[in-house]
CSV table of C-alpha atoms in Angstrom, one decimal:
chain,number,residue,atom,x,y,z
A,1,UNK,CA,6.5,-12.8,-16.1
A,2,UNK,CA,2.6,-12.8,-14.3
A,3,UNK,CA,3.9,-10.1,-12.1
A,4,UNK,CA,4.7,-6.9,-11.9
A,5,UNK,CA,8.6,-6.6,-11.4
A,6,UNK,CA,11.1,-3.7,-9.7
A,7,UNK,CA,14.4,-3.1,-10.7
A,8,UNK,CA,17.3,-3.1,-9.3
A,9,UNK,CA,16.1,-4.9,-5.8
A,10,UNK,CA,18.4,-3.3,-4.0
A,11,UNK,CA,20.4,0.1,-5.0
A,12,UNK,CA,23.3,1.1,-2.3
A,13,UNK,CA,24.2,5.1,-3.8
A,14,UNK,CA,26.0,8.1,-2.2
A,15,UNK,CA,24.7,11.2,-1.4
A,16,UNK,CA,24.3,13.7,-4.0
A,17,UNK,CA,24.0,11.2,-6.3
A,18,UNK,CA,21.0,10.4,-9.5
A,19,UNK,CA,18.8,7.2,-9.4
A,20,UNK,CA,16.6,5.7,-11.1
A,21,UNK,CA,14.2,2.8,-10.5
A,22,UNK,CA,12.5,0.6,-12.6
A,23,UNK,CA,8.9,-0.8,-12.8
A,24,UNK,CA,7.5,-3.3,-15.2
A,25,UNK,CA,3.6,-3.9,-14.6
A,26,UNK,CA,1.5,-6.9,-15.4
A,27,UNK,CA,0.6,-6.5,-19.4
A,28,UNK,CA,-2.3,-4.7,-20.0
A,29,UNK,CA,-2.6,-2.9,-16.7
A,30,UNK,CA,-3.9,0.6,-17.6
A,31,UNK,CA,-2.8,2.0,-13.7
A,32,UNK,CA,0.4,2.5,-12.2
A,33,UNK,CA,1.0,3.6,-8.4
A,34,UNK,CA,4.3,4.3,-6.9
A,35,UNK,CA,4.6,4.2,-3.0
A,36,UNK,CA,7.3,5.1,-0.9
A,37,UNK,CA,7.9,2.8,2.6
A,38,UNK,CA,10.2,3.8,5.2
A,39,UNK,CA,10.7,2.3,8.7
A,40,UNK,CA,7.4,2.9,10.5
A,41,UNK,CA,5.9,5.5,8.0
A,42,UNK,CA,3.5,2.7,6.4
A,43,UNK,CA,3.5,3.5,2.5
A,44,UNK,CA,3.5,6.7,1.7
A,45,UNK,CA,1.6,7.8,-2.1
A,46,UNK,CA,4.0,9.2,-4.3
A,47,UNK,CA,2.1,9.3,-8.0
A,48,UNK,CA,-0.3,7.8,-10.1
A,49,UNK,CA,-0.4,7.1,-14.0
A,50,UNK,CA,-3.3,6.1,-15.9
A,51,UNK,CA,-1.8,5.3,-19.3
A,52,UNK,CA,1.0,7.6,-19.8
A,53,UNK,CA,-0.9,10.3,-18.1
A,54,UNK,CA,0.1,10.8,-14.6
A,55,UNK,CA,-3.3,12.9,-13.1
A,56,UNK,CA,-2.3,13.0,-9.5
A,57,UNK,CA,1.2,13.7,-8.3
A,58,UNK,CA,0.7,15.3,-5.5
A,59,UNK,CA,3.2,12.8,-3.0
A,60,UNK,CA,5.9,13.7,-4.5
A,61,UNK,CA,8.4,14.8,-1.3
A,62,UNK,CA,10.4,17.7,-3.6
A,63,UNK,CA,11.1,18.5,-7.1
A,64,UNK,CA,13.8,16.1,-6.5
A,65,UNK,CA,11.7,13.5,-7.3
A,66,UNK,CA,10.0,12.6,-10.8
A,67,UNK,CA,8.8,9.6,-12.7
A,68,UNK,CA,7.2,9.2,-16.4
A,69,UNK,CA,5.9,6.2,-18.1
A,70,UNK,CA,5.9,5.2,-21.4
A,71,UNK,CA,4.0,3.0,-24.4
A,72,UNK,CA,2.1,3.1,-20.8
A,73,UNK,CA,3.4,0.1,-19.4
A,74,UNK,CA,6.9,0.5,-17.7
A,75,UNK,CA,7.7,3.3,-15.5
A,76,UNK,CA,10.8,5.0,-14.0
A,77,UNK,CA,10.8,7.1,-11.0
A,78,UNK,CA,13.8,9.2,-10.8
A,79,UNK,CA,15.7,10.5,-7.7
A,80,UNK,CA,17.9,13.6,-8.0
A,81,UNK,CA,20.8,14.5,-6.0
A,82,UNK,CA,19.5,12.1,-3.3
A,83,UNK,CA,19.7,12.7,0.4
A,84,UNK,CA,19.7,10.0,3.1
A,85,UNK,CA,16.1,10.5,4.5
A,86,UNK,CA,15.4,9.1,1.0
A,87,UNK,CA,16.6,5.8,2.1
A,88,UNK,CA,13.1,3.7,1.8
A,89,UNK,CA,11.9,0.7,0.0
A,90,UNK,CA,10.1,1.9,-3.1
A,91,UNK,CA,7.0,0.1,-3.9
A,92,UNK,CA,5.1,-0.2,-7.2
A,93,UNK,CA,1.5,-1.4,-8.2
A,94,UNK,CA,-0.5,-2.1,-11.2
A,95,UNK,CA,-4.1,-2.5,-11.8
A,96,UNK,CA,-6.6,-3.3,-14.9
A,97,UNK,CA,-9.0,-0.5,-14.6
A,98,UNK,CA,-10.2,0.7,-11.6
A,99,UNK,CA,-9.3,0.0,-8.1
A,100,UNK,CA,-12.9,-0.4,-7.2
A,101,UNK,CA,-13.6,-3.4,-9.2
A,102,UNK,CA,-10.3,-4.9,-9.6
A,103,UNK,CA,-6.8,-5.2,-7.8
A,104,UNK,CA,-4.1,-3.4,-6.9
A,105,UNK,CA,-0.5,-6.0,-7.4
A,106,UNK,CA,2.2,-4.9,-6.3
A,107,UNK,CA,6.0,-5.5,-7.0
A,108,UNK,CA,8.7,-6.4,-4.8
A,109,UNK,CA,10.0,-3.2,-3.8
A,110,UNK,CA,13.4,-1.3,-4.7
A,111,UNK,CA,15.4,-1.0,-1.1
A,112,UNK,CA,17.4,2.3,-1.7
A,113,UNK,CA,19.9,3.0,0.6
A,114,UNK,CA,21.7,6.3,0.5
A,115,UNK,CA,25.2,6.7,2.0
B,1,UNK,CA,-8.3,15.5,3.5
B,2,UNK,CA,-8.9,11.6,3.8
B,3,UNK,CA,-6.6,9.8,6.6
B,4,UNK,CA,-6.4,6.3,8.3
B,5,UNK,CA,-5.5,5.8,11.7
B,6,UNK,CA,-4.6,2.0,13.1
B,7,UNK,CA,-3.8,2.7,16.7
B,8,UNK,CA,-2.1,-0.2,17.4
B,9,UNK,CA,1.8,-0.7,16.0
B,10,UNK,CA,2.0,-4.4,17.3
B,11,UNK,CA,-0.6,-7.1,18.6
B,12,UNK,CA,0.4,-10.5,20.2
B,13,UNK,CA,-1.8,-13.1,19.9
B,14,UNK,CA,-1.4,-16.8,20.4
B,15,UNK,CA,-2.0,-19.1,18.2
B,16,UNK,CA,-5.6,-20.1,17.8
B,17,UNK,CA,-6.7,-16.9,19.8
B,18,UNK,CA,-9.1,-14.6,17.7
B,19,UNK,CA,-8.0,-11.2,16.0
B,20,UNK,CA,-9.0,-8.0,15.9
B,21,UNK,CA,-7.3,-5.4,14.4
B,22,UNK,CA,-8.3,-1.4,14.5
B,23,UNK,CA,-8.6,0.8,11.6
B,24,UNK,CA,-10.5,4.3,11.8
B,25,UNK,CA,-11.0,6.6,8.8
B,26,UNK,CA,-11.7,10.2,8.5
B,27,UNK,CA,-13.5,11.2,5.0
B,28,UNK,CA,-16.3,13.4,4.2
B,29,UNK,CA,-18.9,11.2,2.3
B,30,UNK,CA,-19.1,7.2,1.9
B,31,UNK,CA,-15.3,6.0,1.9
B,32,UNK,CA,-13.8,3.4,-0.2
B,33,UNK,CA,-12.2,1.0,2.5
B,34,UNK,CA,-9.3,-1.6,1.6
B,35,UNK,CA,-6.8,-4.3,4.0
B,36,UNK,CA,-3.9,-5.6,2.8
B,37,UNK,CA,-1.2,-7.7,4.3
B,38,UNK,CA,2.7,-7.8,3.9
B,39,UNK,CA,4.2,-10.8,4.5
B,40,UNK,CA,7.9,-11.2,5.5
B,41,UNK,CA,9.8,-10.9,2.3
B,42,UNK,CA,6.8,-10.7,0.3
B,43,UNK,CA,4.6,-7.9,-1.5
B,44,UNK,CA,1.1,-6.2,-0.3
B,45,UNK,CA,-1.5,-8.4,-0.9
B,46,UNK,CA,-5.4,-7.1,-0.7
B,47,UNK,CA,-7.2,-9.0,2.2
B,48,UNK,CA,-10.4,-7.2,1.2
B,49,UNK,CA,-12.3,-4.4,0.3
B,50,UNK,CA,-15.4,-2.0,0.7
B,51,UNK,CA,-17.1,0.2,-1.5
B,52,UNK,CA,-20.8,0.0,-1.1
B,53,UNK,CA,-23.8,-2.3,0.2
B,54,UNK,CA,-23.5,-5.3,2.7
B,55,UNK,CA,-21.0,-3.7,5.5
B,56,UNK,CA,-19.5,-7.1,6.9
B,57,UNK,CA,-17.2,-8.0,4.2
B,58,UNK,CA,-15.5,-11.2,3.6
B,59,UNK,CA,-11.8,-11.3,2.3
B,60,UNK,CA,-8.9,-14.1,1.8
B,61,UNK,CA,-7.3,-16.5,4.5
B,62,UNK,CA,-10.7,-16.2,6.7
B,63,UNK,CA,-10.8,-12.8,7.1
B,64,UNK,CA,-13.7,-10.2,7.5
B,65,UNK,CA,-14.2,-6.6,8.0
B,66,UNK,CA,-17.2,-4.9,9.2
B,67,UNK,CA,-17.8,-1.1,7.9
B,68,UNK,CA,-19.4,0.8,11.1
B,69,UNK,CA,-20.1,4.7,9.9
B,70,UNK,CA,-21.2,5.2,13.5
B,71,UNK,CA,-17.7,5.2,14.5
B,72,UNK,CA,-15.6,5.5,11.4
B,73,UNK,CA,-14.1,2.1,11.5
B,74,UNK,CA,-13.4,-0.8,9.6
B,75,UNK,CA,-12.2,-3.4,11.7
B,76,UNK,CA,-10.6,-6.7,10.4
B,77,UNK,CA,-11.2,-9.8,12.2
B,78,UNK,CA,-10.2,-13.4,12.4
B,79,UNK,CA,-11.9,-16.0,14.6
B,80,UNK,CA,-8.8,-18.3,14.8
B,81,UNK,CA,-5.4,-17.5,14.0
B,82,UNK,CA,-2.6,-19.1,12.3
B,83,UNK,CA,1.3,-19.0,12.7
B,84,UNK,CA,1.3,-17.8,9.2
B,85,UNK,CA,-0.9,-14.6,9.4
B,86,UNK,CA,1.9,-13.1,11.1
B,87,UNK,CA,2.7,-10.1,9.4
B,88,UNK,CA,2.1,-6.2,8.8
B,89,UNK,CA,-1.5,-5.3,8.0
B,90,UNK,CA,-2.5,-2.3,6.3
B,91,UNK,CA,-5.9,-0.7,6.4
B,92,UNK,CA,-6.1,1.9,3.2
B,93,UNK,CA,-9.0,4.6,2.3
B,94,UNK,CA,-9.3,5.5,-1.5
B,95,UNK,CA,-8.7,9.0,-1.7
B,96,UNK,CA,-10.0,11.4,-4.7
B,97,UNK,CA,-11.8,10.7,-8.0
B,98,UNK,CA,-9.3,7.5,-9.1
B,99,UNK,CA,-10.4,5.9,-5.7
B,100,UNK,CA,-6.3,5.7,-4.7
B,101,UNK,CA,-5.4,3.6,-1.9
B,102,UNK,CA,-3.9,5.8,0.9
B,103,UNK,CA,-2.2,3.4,3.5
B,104,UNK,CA,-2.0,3.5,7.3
B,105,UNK,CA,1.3,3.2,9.2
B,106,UNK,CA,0.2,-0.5,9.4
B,107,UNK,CA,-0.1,-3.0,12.7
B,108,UNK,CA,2.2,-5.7,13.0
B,109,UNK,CA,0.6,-9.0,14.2
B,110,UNK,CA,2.9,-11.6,16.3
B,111,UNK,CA,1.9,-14.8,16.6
B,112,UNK,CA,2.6,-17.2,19.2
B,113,UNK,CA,2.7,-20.9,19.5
């Protein structure tokens, strides 16, 4: 497809349980952002690849929380032993290059909703 | 450490009105400014963006955002506005060398008929 995608676009889990979400970015896109949006928070930064590479990780909430990429297109960001305050929509973005000459696009989110 | 502040959580406007909607940064040397908008249902979409030179920026849908470094803001405005730009609007600041978009807690704009 032209954009970037999420999957699943909606995961219900328990508590205590492992998750995993899935992001396909636009072909060729270098970047990839992953942002967190809960009720009222706005989007909160979680990490940032460039290739495979991620050089800033510094949102991540807990060591709970990890993602990789690889063949640097699609990502996973994986949840550990999740808790209900992790119950947000998960939002990822891809960009050719950098952000100051080109555009961020962003997927449809992941709604995860933790019992 | 870089931040965004938009003061305002909702605005109502009718329809037709003009817009103004508040965004104030706090960063140490010349910020890289950004507005996007999340439409019901729908991903972010950038509005606009600011990294250097002519400080009144024009965007998509009609909109513009002036940079003021006076007062740390970068205000988005709309001179007339339509049932359809209701929605949440981010204002973002690029934070560290890879220039990433940190977000707001976003305004949510109501239109009225």
């Amino acid at each position: 497809g032209a954009g970037v995608s999420q999957s699943p676009s909606n995961k219900v889990t328990e508590k205590g349980k492992d998750v995993e979400l899935r992001c396909d970015p636009i072909s060729g896109h270098t970047a990839l952002y992953w942002y967190r949006q809960s009720l009222g928070q706005g989007l909160e930064f979680l990490i940032y690849f460039q290739g495979n590479s991620a050089p800033d990780k510094s949102g991540l909430p807990s060591d709970r929380f990890s993602a990789e990429r690889t063949g640097g297109s699609v990502s996973t960001l994986t949840i550990q032993r999740t808790q209900q305050e992790d119950s947000a929509v998960y939002l990822c973005a891809s960009l050719r290059g950098d952000v100051r000459y080109n555009e961020q696009f962003f997927g449809p989110g992941t709604r995860l909703t933790v019992l | 450490a870089q931040s965004v502040t938009q003061p305002d959580i909702h605005i109502t406007v009718s329809e037709g009105a003009s817009l103004e909607l508040r965004c104030n940064y706090s960063y140490g040397a010349t910020p890289y400014l950004f507005w996007y908008v999340q439409s019901p249902g729908q991903g972010l979409q950038l509005l606009l963006k600011y990294f250097s030179g002519d400080t009144l920026v024009q965007g998509i849908k009609g909109f513009e955002a002036e940079f003021k470094r006076s007062q740390s803001s970068f205000n988005l405005r709309k001179p007339s506005v339509h049932w359809s730009d209701a929605a949440e609007y981010f204002c973002a600041v690029g934070r560290g060398g890879s220039y990433i978009p940190t977000f707001g807690r976003g305004t949510s704009l109501i239109v009225h008929p």
